[in-house]
Short mmCIF file of C-alpha atoms in Angstrom, two decimals:
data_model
loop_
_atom_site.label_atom_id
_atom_site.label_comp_id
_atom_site.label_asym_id
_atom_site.label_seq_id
_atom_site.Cartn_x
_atom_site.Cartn_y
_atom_site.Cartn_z
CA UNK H 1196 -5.32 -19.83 18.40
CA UNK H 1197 -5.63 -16.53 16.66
CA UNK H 1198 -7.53 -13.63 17.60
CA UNK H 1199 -7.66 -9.96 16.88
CA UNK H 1200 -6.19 -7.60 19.25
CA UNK H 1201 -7.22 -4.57 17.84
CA UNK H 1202 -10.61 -2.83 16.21
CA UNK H 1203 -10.12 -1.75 12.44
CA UNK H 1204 -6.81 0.59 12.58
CA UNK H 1205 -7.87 2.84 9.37
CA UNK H 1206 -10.07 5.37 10.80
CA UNK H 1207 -9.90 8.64 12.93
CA UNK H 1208 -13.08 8.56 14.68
CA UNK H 1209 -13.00 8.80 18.21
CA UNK H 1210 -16.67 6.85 18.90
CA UNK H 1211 -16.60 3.95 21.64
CA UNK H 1212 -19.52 1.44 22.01
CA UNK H 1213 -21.24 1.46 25.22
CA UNK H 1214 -19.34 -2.35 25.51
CA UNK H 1215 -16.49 -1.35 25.48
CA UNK H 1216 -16.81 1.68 27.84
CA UNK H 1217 -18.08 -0.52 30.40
CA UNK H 1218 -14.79 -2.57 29.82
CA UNK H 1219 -12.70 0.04 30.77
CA UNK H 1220 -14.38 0.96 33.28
CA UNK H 1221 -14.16 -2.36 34.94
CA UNK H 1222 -10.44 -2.79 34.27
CA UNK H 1223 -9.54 0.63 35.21
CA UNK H 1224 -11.78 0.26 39.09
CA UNK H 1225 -10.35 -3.09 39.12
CA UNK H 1226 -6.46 -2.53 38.35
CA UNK H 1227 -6.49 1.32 39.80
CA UNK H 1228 -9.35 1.99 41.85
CA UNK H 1229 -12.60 3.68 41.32
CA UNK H 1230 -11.47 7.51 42.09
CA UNK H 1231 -9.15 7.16 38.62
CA UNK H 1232 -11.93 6.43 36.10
CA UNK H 1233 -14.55 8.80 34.79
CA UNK H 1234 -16.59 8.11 31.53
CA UNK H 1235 -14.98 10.18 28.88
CA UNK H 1236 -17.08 11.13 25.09
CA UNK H 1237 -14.64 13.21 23.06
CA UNK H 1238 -15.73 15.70 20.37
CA UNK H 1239 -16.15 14.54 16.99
CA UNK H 1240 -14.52 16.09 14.25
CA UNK H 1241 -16.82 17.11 11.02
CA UNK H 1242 -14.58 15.55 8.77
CA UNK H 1243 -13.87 12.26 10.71
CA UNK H 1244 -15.17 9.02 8.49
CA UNK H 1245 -16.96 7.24 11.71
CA UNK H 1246 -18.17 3.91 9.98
CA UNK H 1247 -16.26 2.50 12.35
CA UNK H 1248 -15.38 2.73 15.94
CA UNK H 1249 -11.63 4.05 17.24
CA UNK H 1250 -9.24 2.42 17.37
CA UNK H 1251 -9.19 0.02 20.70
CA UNK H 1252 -7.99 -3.50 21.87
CA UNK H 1253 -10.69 -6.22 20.87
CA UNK H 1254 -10.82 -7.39 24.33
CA UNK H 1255 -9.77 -5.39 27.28
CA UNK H 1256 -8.74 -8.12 29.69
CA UNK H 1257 -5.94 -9.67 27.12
CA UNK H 1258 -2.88 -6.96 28.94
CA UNK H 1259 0.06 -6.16 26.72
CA UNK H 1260 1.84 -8.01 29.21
CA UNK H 1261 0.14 -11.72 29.32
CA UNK H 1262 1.02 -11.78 25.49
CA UNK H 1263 4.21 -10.25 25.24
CA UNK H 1264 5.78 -13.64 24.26
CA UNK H 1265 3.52 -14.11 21.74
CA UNK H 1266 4.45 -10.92 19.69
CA UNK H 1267 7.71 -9.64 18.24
CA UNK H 1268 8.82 -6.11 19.99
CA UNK H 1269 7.10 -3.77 17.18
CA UNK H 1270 4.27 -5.02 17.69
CA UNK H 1271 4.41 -5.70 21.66
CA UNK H 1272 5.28 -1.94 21.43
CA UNK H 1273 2.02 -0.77 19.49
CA UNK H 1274 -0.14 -2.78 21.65
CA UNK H 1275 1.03 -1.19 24.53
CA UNK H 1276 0.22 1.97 23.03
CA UNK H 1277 -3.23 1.25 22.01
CA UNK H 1278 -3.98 -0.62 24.85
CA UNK H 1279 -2.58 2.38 27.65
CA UNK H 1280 -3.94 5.22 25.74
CA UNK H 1281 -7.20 3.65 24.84
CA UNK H 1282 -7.24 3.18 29.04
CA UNK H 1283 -6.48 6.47 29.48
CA UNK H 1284 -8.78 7.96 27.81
CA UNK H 1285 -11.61 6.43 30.23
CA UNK H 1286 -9.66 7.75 33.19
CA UNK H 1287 -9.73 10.85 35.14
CA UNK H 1288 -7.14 14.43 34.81
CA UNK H 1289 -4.23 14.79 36.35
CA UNK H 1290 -3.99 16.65 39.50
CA UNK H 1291 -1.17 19.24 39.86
CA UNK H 1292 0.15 21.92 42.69
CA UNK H 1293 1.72 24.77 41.13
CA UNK H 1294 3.90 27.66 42.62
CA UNK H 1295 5.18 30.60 40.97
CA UNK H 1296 8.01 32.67 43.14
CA UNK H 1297 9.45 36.25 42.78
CA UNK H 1298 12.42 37.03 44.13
CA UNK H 1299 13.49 40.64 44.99
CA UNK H 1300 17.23 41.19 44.11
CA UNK H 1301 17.90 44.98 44.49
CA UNK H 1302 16.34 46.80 41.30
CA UNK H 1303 15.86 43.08 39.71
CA UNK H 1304 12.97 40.98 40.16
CA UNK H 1305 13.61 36.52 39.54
CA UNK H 1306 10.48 34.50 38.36
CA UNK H 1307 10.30 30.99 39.35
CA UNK H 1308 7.90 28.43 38.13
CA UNK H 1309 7.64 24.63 39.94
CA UNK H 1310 4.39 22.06 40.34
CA UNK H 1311 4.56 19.06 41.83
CA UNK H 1312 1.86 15.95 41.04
CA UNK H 1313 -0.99 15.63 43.43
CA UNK H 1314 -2.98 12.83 41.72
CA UNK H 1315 -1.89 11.15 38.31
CA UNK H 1316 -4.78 10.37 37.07
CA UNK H 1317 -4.80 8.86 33.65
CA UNK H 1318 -0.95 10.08 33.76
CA UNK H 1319 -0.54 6.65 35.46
CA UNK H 1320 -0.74 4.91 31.82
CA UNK H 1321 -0.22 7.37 29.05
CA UNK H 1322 2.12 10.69 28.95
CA UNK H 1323 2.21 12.55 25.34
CA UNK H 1324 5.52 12.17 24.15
CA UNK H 1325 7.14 15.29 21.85
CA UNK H 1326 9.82 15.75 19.56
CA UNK H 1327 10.05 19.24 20.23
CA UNK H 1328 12.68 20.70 23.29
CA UNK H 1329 10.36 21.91 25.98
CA UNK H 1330 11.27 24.30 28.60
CA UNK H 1331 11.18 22.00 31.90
CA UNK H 1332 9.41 23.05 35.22
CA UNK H 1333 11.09 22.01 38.31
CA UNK H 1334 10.14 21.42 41.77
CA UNK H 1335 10.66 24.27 44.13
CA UNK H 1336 11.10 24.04 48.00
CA UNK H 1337 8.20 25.85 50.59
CA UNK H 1338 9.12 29.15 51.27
CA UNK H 1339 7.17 32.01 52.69
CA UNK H 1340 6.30 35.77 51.80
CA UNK H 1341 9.33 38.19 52.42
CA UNK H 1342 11.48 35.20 53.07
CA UNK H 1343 15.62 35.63 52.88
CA UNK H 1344 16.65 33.42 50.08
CA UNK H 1345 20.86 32.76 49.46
CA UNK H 1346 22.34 33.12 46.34
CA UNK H 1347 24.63 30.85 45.45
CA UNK H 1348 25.21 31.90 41.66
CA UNK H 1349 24.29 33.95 38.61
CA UNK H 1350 24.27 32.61 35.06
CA UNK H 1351 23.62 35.45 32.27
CA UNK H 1352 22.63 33.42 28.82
CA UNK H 1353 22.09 35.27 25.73
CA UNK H 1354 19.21 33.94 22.90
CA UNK H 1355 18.29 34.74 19.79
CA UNK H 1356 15.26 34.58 17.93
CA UNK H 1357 15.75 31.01 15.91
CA UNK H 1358 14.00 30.03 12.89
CA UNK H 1359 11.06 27.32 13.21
CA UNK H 1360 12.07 23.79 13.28
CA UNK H 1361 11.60 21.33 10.96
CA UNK H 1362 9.32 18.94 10.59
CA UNK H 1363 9.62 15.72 12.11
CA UNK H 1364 7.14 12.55 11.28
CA UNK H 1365 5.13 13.22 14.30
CA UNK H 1366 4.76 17.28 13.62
CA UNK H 1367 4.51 16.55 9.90
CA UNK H 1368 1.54 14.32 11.00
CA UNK H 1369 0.10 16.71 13.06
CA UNK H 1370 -0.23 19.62 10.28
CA UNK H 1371 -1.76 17.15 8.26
CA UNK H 1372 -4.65 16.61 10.15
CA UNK H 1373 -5.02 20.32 11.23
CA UNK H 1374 -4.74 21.33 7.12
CA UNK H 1375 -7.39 18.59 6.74
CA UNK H 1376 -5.15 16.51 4.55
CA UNK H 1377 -5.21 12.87 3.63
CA UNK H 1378 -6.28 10.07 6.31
CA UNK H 1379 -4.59 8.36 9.47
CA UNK H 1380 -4.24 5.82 6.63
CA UNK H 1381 -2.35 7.79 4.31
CA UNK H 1382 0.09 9.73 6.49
CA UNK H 1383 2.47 6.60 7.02
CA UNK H 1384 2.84 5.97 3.15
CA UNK H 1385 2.99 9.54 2.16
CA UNK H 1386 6.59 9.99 4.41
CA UNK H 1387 7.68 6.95 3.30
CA UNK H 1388 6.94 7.26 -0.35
CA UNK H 1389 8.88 10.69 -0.15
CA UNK H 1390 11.85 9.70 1.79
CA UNK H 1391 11.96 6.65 -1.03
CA UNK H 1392 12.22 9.22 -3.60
CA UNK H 1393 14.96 11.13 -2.16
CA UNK H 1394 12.75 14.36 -1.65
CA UNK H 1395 13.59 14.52 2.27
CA UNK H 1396 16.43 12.72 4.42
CA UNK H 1397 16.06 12.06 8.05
CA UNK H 1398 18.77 14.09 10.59
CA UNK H 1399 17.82 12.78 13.74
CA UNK H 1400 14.59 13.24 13.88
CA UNK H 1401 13.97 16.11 11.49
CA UNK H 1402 12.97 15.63 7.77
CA UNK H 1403 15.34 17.60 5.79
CA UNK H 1404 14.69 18.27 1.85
CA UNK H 1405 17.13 17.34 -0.05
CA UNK H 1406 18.31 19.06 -3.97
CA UNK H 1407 16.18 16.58 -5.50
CA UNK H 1408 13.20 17.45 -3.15
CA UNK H 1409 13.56 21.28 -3.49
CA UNK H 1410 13.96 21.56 -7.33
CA UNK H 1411 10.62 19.12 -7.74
CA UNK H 1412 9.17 21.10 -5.15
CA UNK H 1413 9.81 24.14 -6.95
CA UNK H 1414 8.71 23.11 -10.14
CA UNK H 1415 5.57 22.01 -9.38
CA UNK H 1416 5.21 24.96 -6.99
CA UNK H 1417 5.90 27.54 -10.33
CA UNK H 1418 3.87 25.74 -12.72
CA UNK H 1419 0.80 23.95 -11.02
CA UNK H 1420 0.17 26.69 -8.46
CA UNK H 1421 -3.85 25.92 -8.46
CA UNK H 1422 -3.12 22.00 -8.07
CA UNK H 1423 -0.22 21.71 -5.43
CA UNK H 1424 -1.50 24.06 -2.68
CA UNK H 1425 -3.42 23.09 0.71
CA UNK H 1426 -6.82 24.19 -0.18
CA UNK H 1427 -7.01 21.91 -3.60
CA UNK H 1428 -6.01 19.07 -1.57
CA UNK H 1429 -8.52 19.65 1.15
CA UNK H 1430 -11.49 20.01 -1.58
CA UNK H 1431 -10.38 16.30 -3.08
CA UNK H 1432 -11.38 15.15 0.73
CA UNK H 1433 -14.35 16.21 0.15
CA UNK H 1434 -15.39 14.84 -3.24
CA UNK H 1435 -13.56 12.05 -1.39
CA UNK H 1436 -16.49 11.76 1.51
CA UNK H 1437 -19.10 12.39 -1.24
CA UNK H 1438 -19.86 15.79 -0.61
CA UNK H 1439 -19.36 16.97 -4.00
CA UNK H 1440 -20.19 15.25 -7.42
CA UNK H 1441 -16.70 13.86 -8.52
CA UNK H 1442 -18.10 13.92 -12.09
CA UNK H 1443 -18.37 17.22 -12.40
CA UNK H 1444 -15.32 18.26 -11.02
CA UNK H 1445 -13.22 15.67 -13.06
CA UNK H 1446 -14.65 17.09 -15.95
CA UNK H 1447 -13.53 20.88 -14.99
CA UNK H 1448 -10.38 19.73 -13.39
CA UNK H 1449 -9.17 17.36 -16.43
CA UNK H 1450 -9.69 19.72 -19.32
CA UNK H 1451 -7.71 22.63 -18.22
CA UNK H 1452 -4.92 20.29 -16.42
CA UNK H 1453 -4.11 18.79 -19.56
CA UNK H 1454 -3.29 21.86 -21.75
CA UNK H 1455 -1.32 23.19 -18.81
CA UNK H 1456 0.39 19.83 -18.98
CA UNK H 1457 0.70 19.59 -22.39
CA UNK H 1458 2.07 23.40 -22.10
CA UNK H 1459 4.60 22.68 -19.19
CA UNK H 1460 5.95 19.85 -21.28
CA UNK H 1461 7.10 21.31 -24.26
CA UNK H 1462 8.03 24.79 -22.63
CA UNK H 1463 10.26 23.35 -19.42
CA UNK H 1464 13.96 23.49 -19.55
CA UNK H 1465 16.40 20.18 -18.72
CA UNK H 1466 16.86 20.91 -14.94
CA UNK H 1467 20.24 19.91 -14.00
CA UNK H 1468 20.68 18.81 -9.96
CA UNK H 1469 23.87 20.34 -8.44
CA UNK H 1470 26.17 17.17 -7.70
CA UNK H 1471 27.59 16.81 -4.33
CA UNK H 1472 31.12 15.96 -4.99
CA UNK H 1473 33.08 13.80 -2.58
CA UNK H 1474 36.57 13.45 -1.03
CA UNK H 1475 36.99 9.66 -3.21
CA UNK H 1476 39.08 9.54 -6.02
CA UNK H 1477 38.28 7.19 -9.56
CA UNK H 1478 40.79 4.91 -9.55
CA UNK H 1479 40.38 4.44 -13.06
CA UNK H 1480 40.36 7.95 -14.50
CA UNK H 1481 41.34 10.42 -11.21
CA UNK H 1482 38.06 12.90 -11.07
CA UNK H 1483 36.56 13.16 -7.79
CA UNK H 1484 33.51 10.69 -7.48
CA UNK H 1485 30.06 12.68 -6.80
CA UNK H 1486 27.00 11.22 -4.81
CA UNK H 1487 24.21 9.78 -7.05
CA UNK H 1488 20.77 7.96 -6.05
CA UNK H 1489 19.62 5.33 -7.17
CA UNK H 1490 16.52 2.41 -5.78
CA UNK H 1491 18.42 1.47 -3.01
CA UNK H 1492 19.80 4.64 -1.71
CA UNK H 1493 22.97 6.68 -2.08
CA UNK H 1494 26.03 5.70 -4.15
CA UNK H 1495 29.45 7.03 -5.99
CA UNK H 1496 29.68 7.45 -9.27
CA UNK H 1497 32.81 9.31 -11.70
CA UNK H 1498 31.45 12.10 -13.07
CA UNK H 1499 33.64 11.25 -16.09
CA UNK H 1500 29.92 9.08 -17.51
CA UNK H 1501 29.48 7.03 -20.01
CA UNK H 1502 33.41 7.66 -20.79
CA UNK H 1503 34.04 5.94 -17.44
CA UNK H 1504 31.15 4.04 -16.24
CA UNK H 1505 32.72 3.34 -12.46
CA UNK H 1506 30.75 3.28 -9.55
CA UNK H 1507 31.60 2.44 -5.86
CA UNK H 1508 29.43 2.00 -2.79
CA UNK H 1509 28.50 5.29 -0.79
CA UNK H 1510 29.96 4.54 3.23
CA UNK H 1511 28.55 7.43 5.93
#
């Protein structure tokens, strides 16, 4: 029949029962051996809602595996992921040998990092994925003090300083949580709600405004400066959690808000987006079509509206 894999998914404490500690523990001696668990409490953050516990499989012993058939991939896949790091978090570091190398070349000196793995520890289920390019570190062979080392070629690269990237969902995430803004259960809707609206587009991975998303941006930016800013946001968590009386600040939030509303209203100009024109011809009155949005993404339309009302699907 049916059964819940999963504790309550809408929280960000990081609290497990004694229960399910001693779970782990028994799966992780059993499966791995003894030497790769150690009992693991993780700091608490202040602003963490903890009514409930993290977020963990129900029952340990039902593997990702024994009930793969029973789920469809997406959710096979998140399993997994709950199930492994939930594991891993009950299981001991990961044990590394490092070696750093430099090499004497005339007047120039070489640096060389490597490591190698000595134990994997809770590296055995769970490794943090990124979305950012990482430098990698190698493996380098033994050598000794004042040993001859060949050359076999020089490569001279130049770089430049490069501007920070963009955000992508998992580092838009993360500065979420550091700016203390929203909830693990708001993140998810907030990206989505904005990519519906055309503020962003996905490239790759990155999350790239578009016209739409910087003109909003920048009106709201110019004339709500004490609403959309971090700090404003942060102190609605708050009143959120009950640490401040929302009455009160309703009542000095609302009255001032709505003559700046009523202000921006009449005084704001008819913003006009800059069209992106394409290379597709009206067939019915010759202007170049130009890129519109509409509920269900991008489209063409003539410019030449409401004289000619044609429109044509939009083709990447």
């Amino acid at each position: 029949g049916s059964v819940g894999l999963i504790t309550y998914m809408r929280t960000d404490s990081t609290r497990i029962s004694e229960e399910a500690r001693a779970a782990a523990k028994e799966q992780i001696s059993k499966t791995y051996g003894n030497e790769y668990y150690e009992n693991r409490y993780y700091k608490k953050s202040s602003e963490a809602q903890d009514a409930h516990e993290g977020i963990r499989p129900t029952y340990i012993y039902i593997t990702p595996e024994s009930i793969k058939d029973s789920l469809t991939t997406d959710q096979y896949k998140l399993y997994r992921l709950i199930y492994n790091r939930f594991l891993a978090s009950q299981m001991k570091s990961a044990i590394f040998d490092t070696l750093a190398v430099t090499i004497d070349a005339n007047e120039y000196n070489f640096k060389a990092n490597g490591q190698s793995i000595k134990f994997k520890g809770f590296m055995t289920l769970y490794v943090e994925g990124t979305d950012e390019k990482e430098d990698e570190i190698g493996q380098i062979p033994l050598l000794e003090v004042a040993q001859e080392v060949k050359k076999e070629k020089i490569e001279s690269k130049q770089s430049f300083t490069e501007p920070p990237p963009r955000y992508t969902e998992a580092s838009l995430v993360k500065a979420l949580e550091e700016k203390d803004i929203g909830r693990p259960s708001t993140y998810s809707p907030t990206i989505t709600t904005i990519l519906a609206r055309h503020y962003i587009e996905k490239e790759a991975k990155q999350l790239v405004p578009t016209e739409l998303g910087k003109v909003v941006n920048k009106l709201l930016t110019e004339n709500f400066p004490d609403i959309i800013n971090v700090e404003f946001t942060a102190k609605i968590e708050e009143v959120a959690d009950g640490k401040e009386n929302w009455k009160q600040m309703i009542s000095e939030f609302y009255g001032p808000f709505e003559k700046e509303l009523e202000k921006v209203e009449k005084e704001l100009e008819h913003v006009e987006l800059e069209e992106e024109v394409s290379d597709v011809p009206c067939e019915k009155c010759g202007r170049m079509m130009v890129v519109k949005y509409g509920r269900y993404g991008k489209f063409l339309a003539c410019p030449g509206y409401p004289e000619c009302k044609n429109v044509k699907p939009y083709i990447e």
